[in-house]
Each structure stands twice: as C-alpha cells, then as structure tokens.
C-alpha cells in the first residue's frame, strides 16, 4: 500500500512552524512531529520513521540546524532541506558544507515548499548521500518520477510522492518510454528504461522475466513453458528466465 511522505519539521518559530505544517498537510504530506531544538529532533529521528527533514538553520539551542544536518548525514539515510531567513554568503557556504538536499529562504509560499521537497526526494538516492538540490527533470511534470529509500520506492503521482513497499509490487511492464508499475491494488506510470528501474529493486526478488517485464518472484502463482501467472495476468517469459525459475523451484 502506498503511504504519504513522512516529514519532520525543526523550526524554533512556532508560528512559522505551524504555518509550514498546515501547508504540508494541505498538500498531502504527513507531519511526524514539529519540534524547536536539536535534541528534540534527535529523539524523533531515533524513535520514528522519517522520510525527509525540514530544518531551520538557527535553532533555540546551542546546536544549530547545521549541526543537525551533520547528525543526519552521519546517522541516517534520508534527505533534508534547510529553511532559513538568512541567505548571506557566509550562511550559504556554511550550509553547503553539510550538503543539504535543498535550501529554502523565508518567506516562501506553499508552492516553493512543495517544489523543494519534490526535488529533494527526486534527487536523493541511498547510494548518494552527498546529493544536493539541482534542477528537476524536464519530464517531471509530464510523468512520474521515482527514487529509492530504505525498503520502498517513491513514485510520484500527480502532485504527491507515494511510498510503495517493494513487497507490494507484483510486476512492471514496459510500454514505450513509460513503465507500468503494478502493485497489489494500484497501477503507476513511471518514465524510465526497464533496465534502469531493475537496478533500483532488490536483486533477490525482482527479475527480468521478458524483454518487456520485471516480475516479483514472490507473486508468481503459476508457470508453464511460455508464461507465468501473477494474479490474473499472464506474462510471457524468456527461455533463460524459465530455466532460472524452474531451477529455483526445484532447489
């Protein structure tokens, strides 16, 4: 089942923090917590699932948002965005040293906040902890983008990123420049080559069964010499995949 992105807000101005929370909840994100100091943020990160953190650089404590950024980089594999009213060169250079996934200057509108989060999520991958914000893909508004995080993959649908558990993906079908990602209860379109998408998925579960299909072997219900059945869908298979799956079944 897809789940909304879970966001932690670290902002010592309570009015701004509440305004940010309202903006984000209106778009459809889930706010895990709304805290004002480093220590509170550290506790939330330790005990709850967080997909992205919004961090004010100047906090109501000795430790700053930059200290928190360093802590996240060292201990967690998640993106974070600095939110600040300071855009002077010294502040920006200091912030860049911890390689945030975005930098948002106050005051900002809901669309600015949404865009910064989308870009941060789109550009962040588990293998690139140093990824910082850059321009969104030219096709971002046309199709859905995706990025991998922990045991899930994020898929963008309309104006939201949804987190889909790998175990919920049944199969993926290539259709020209798009992929159709079939989950237990929904379908998503993604703009990506099939071979590139396969690299994002767990290698012990997902295999290229045919030139146009990736399948999750846990969802295979039946097999014959030419096809496999997943739920009610008949999927053609290559000779190599047939030999692999039969060998796996017999081992």
PDB file of N, CA and C in Angstrom, residues 65-118:
ATOM      1  N   UNK A  65      20.909  24.177  13.176  1.00  0.00           N
ATOM      2  CA  UNK A  65      20.378  23.294  12.150  1.00  0.00           C
ATOM      3  C   UNK A  65      21.492  22.634  11.351  1.00  0.00           C
ATOM      4  N   UNK A  66      22.624  23.319  11.222  1.00  0.00           N
ATOM      5  CA  UNK A  66      23.769  22.736  10.511  1.00  0.00           C
ATOM      6  C   UNK A  66      24.332  21.555  11.298  1.00  0.00           C
ATOM      7  N   UNK A  67      24.346  21.684  12.624  1.00  0.00           N
ATOM      8  CA  UNK A  67      24.747  20.545  13.462  1.00  0.00           C
ATOM      9  C   UNK A  67      23.800  19.363  13.250  1.00  0.00           C
ATOM     10  N   UNK A  68      22.521  19.672  13.144  1.00  0.00           N
ATOM     11  CA  UNK A  68      21.533  18.607  12.920  1.00  0.00           C
ATOM     12  C   UNK A  68      21.728  17.981  11.541  1.00  0.00           C
ATOM     13  N   UNK A  69      22.041  18.809  10.545  1.00  0.00           N
ATOM     14  CA  UNK A  69      22.326  18.284   9.210  1.00  0.00           C
ATOM     15  C   UNK A  69      23.494  17.308   9.233  1.00  0.00           C
ATOM     16  N   UNK A  70      24.546  17.666   9.980  1.00  0.00           N
ATOM     17  CA  UNK A  70      25.711  16.772  10.115  1.00  0.00           C
ATOM     18  C   UNK A  70      25.302  15.455  10.777  1.00  0.00           C
ATOM     19  N   UNK A  71      24.459  15.561  11.805  1.00  0.00           N
ATOM     20  CA  UNK A  71      23.997  14.372  12.528  1.00  0.00           C
ATOM     21  C   UNK A  71      23.193  13.445  11.598  1.00  0.00           C
ATOM     22  N   UNK A  72      22.341  14.040  10.769  1.00  0.00           N
ATOM     23  CA  UNK A  72      21.545  13.242   9.832  1.00  0.00           C
ATOM     24  C   UNK A  72      22.441  12.579   8.793  1.00  0.00           C
ATOM     25  N   UNK A  73      23.382  13.329   8.247  1.00  0.00           N
ATOM     26  CA  UNK A  73      24.294  12.772   7.242  1.00  0.00           C
ATOM     27  C   UNK A  73      25.076  11.572   7.809  1.00  0.00           C
ATOM     28  N   UNK A  74      25.471  11.683   9.066  1.00  0.00           N
ATOM     29  CA  UNK A  74      26.291  10.641   9.679  1.00  0.00           C
ATOM     30  C   UNK A  74      25.478   9.404  10.060  1.00  0.00           C
ATOM     31  N   UNK A  75      24.232   9.607  10.501  1.00  0.00           N
ATOM     32  CA  UNK A  75      23.486   8.514  11.115  1.00  0.00           C
ATOM     33  C   UNK A  75      22.250   8.039  10.358  1.00  0.00           C
ATOM     34  N   UNK A  76      21.753   8.815   9.415  1.00  0.00           N
ATOM     35  CA  UNK A  76      20.508   8.458   8.733  1.00  0.00           C
ATOM     36  C   UNK A  76      20.647   8.619   7.227  1.00  0.00           C
ATOM     37  N   UNK A  77      19.911   7.790   6.524  1.00  0.00           N
ATOM     38  CA  UNK A  77      19.975   7.810   5.062  1.00  0.00           C
ATOM     39  C   UNK A  77      18.731   8.489   4.507  1.00  0.00           C
ATOM     40  N   UNK A  78      18.527   9.748   4.879  1.00  0.00           N
ATOM     41  CA  UNK A  78      17.337  10.477   4.440  1.00  0.00           C
ATOM     42  C   UNK A  78      17.732  11.890   3.990  1.00  0.00           C
ATOM     43  N   UNK A  79      16.947  12.489   3.095  1.00  0.00           N
ATOM     44  CA  UNK A  79      17.246  13.858   2.657  1.00  0.00           C
ATOM     45  C   UNK A  79      16.771  14.900   3.662  1.00  0.00           C
ATOM     46  N   UNK A  80      17.416  16.073   3.643  1.00  0.00           N
ATOM     47  CA  UNK A  80      16.955  17.192   4.469  1.00  0.00           C
ATOM     48  C   UNK A  80      17.109  18.498   3.699  1.00  0.00           C
ATOM     49  N   UNK A  81      16.263  19.455   4.063  1.00  0.00           N
ATOM     50  CA  UNK A  81      16.243  20.768   3.413  1.00  0.00           C
ATOM     51  C   UNK A  81      16.425  21.832   4.480  1.00  0.00           C
ATOM     52  N   UNK A  82      17.344  22.774   4.249  1.00  0.00           N
ATOM     53  CA  UNK A  82      17.489  23.894   5.166  1.00  0.00           C
ATOM     54  C   UNK A  82      16.450  24.963   4.839  1.00  0.00           C
ATOM     55  N   UNK A  83      15.806  25.461   5.880  1.00  0.00           N
ATOM     56  CA  UNK A  83      14.839  26.543   5.742  1.00  0.00           C
ATOM     57  C   UNK A  83      15.357  27.694   6.592  1.00  0.00           C
ATOM     58  N   UNK A  84      15.593  28.854   5.984  1.00  0.00           N
ATOM     59  CA  UNK A  84      16.222  29.940   6.737  1.00  0.00           C
ATOM     60  C   UNK A  84      15.825  31.312   6.205  1.00  0.00           C
ATOM     61  N   UNK A  85      15.961  32.313   7.055  1.00  0.00           N
ATOM     62  CA  UNK A  85      15.744  33.699   6.612  1.00  0.00           C
ATOM     63  C   UNK A  85      17.068  34.339   6.223  1.00  0.00           C
ATOM     64  N   UNK A  86      18.162  33.592   6.408  1.00  0.00           N
ATOM     65  CA  UNK A  86      19.496  34.107   6.089  1.00  0.00           C
ATOM     66  C   UNK A  86      19.997  33.546   4.763  1.00  0.00           C
ATOM     67  N   UNK A  87      20.200  34.436   3.803  1.00  0.00           N
ATOM     68  CA  UNK A  87      20.720  33.994   2.511  1.00  0.00           C
ATOM     69  C   UNK A  87      22.045  34.659   2.181  1.00  0.00           C
ATOM     70  N   UNK A  88      22.731  35.173   3.235  1.00  0.00           N
ATOM     71  CA  UNK A  88      24.035  35.794   3.009  1.00  0.00           C
ATOM     72  C   UNK A  88      25.059  34.728   2.645  1.00  0.00           C
ATOM     73  N   UNK A  89      26.144  35.165   2.034  1.00  0.00           N
ATOM     74  CA  UNK A  89      27.149  34.245   1.510  1.00  0.00           C
ATOM     75  C   UNK A  89      27.718  33.317   2.588  1.00  0.00           C
ATOM     76  N   UNK A  90      28.011  33.867   3.775  1.00  0.00           N
ATOM     77  CA  UNK A  90      28.620  33.062   4.839  1.00  0.00           C
ATOM     78  C   UNK A  90      27.690  31.935   5.281  1.00  0.00           C
ATOM     79  N   UNK A  91      26.395  32.259   5.437  1.00  0.00           N
ATOM     80  CA  UNK A  91      25.421  31.244   5.856  1.00  0.00           C
ATOM     81  C   UNK A  91      25.279  30.164   4.797  1.00  0.00           C
ATOM     82  N   UNK A  92      25.191  30.595   3.543  1.00  0.00           N
ATOM     83  CA  UNK A  92      25.041  29.633   2.444  1.00  0.00           C
ATOM     84  C   UNK A  92      26.258  28.726   2.355  1.00  0.00           C
ATOM     85  N   UNK A  93      27.459  29.294   2.466  1.00  0.00           N
ATOM     86  CA  UNK A  93      28.680  28.484   2.388  1.00  0.00           C
ATOM     87  C   UNK A  93      28.754  27.485   3.539  1.00  0.00           C
ATOM     88  N   UNK A  94      28.360  27.941   4.726  1.00  0.00           N
ATOM     89  CA  UNK A  94      28.352  27.064   5.892  1.00  0.00           C
ATOM     90  C   UNK A  94      27.351  25.922   5.710  1.00  0.00           C
ATOM     91  N   UNK A  95      26.176  26.266   5.181  1.00  0.00           N
ATOM     92  CA  UNK A  95      25.141  25.261   4.938  1.00  0.00           C
ATOM     93  C   UNK A  95      25.589  24.266   3.877  1.00  0.00           C
ATOM     94  N   UNK A  96      26.267  24.742   2.851  1.00  0.00           N
ATOM     95  CA  UNK A  96      26.718  23.861   1.761  1.00  0.00           C
ATOM     96  C   UNK A  96      27.692  22.800   2.249  1.00  0.00           C
ATOM     97  N   UNK A  97      28.399  23.085   3.343  1.00  0.00           N
ATOM     98  CA  UNK A  97      29.414  22.157   3.836  1.00  0.00           C
ATOM     99  C   UNK A  97      28.825  20.816   4.269  1.00  0.00           C
ATOM    100  N   UNK A  98      27.525  20.807   4.624  1.00  0.00           N
ATOM    101  CA  UNK A  98      26.900  19.531   5.018  1.00  0.00           C
ATOM    102  C   UNK A  98      26.034  18.956   3.893  1.00  0.00           C
ATOM    103  N   UNK A  99      26.107  19.584   2.724  1.00  0.00           N
ATOM    104  CA  UNK A  99      25.441  19.095   1.506  1.00  0.00           C
ATOM    105  C   UNK A  99      23.956  18.803   1.715  1.00  0.00           C
ATOM    106  N   UNK A 100      23.153  19.831   1.990  1.00  0.00           N
ATOM    107  CA  UNK A 100      21.710  19.622   2.119  1.00  0.00           C
ATOM    108  C   UNK A 100      21.103  19.242   0.773  1.00  0.00           C
ATOM    109  N   UNK A 101      19.928  18.679   0.794  1.00  0.00           N
ATOM    110  CA  UNK A 101      19.230  18.315  -0.446  1.00  0.00           C
ATOM    111  C   UNK A 101      18.342  19.439  -0.938  1.00  0.00           C
ATOM    112  N   UNK A 102      18.388  20.560  -0.243  1.00  0.00           N
ATOM    113  CA  UNK A 102      17.632  21.726  -0.665  1.00  0.00           C
ATOM    114  C   UNK A 102      17.899  22.888   0.276  1.00  0.00           C
ATOM    115  N   UNK A 103      17.564  24.112  -0.181  1.00  0.00           N
ATOM    116  CA  UNK A 103      17.799  25.317   0.615  1.00  0.00           C
ATOM    117  C   UNK A 103      16.655  26.273   0.292  1.00  0.00           C
ATOM    118  N   UNK A 104      15.836  26.564   1.285  1.00  0.00           N
ATOM    119  CA  UNK A 104      14.631  27.364   1.071  1.00  0.00           C
ATOM    120  C   UNK A 104      14.701  28.621   1.932  1.00  0.00           C
ATOM    121  N   UNK A 105      14.569  29.781   1.296  1.00  0.00           N
ATOM    122  CA  UNK A 105      14.688  31.057   2.013  1.00  0.00           C
ATOM    123  C   UNK A 105      13.301  31.594   2.367  1.00  0.00           C
ATOM    124  N   UNK A 106      13.133  31.971   3.641  1.00  0.00           N
ATOM    125  CA  UNK A 106      11.892  32.586   4.110  1.00  0.00           C
ATOM    126  C   UNK A 106      11.834  34.045   3.649  1.00  0.00           C
ATOM    127  N   UNK A 107      10.652  34.594   3.421  1.00  0.00           N
ATOM    128  CA  UNK A 107       9.351  33.912   3.426  1.00  0.00           C
ATOM    129  C   UNK A 107       9.152  33.132   2.128  1.00  0.00           C
ATOM    130  N   UNK A 108       8.333  32.109   2.164  1.00  0.00           N
ATOM    131  CA  UNK A 108       8.087  31.303   0.979  1.00  0.00           C
ATOM    132  C   UNK A 108       6.612  30.936   0.903  1.00  0.00           C
ATOM    133  N   UNK A 109       6.203  30.533  -0.277  1.00  0.00           N
ATOM    134  CA  UNK A 109       4.815  30.126  -0.498  1.00  0.00           C
ATOM    135  C   UNK A 109       4.721  28.605  -0.464  1.00  0.00           C
ATOM    136  N   UNK A 110       3.498  28.121  -0.420  1.00  0.00           N
ATOM    137  CA  UNK A 110       3.264  26.679  -0.397  1.00  0.00           C
ATOM    138  C   UNK A 110       3.904  25.985  -1.598  1.00  0.00           C
ATOM    139  N   UNK A 111       3.819  26.607  -2.759  1.00  0.00           N
ATOM    140  CA  UNK A 111       4.376  26.004  -3.969  1.00  0.00           C
ATOM    141  C   UNK A 111       5.905  25.891  -3.880  1.00  0.00           C
ATOM    142  N   UNK A 112       6.543  26.886  -3.251  1.00  0.00           N
ATOM    143  CA  UNK A 112       8.000  26.835  -3.068  1.00  0.00           C
ATOM    144  C   UNK A 112       8.388  25.651  -2.176  1.00  0.00           C
ATOM    145  N   UNK A 113       7.620  25.473  -1.111  1.00  0.00           N
ATOM    146  CA  UNK A 113       7.881  24.381  -0.171  1.00  0.00           C
ATOM    147  C   UNK A 113       7.694  23.037  -0.860  1.00  0.00           C
ATOM    148  N   UNK A 114       6.596  22.915  -1.571  1.00  0.00           N
ATOM    149  CA  UNK A 114       6.290  21.673  -2.292  1.00  0.00           C
ATOM    150  C   UNK A 114       7.369  21.342  -3.326  1.00  0.00           C
ATOM    151  N   UNK A 115       7.777  22.346  -4.103  1.00  0.00           N
ATOM    152  CA  UNK A 115       8.785  22.128  -5.140  1.00  0.00           C
ATOM    153  C   UNK A 115      10.115  21.698  -4.548  1.00  0.00           C
ATOM    154  N   UNK A 116      10.519  22.337  -3.446  1.00  0.00           N
ATOM    155  CA  UNK A 116      11.783  21.984  -2.796  1.00  0.00           C
ATOM    156  C   UNK A 116      11.768  20.535  -2.311  1.00  0.00           C
ATOM    157  N   UNK A 117      10.647  20.107  -1.744  1.00  0.00           N
ATOM    158  CA  UNK A 117      10.525  18.729  -1.253  1.00  0.00           C
ATOM    159  C   UNK A 117      10.568  17.754  -2.418  1.00  0.00           C
ATOM    160  N   UNK A 118       9.838  18.053  -3.484  1.00  0.00           N
ATOM    161  CA  UNK A 118       9.820  17.168  -4.656  1.00  0.00           C
ATOM    162  C   UNK A 118      11.218  16.974  -5.235  1.00  0.00           C
TER     163      UNK A 118
END
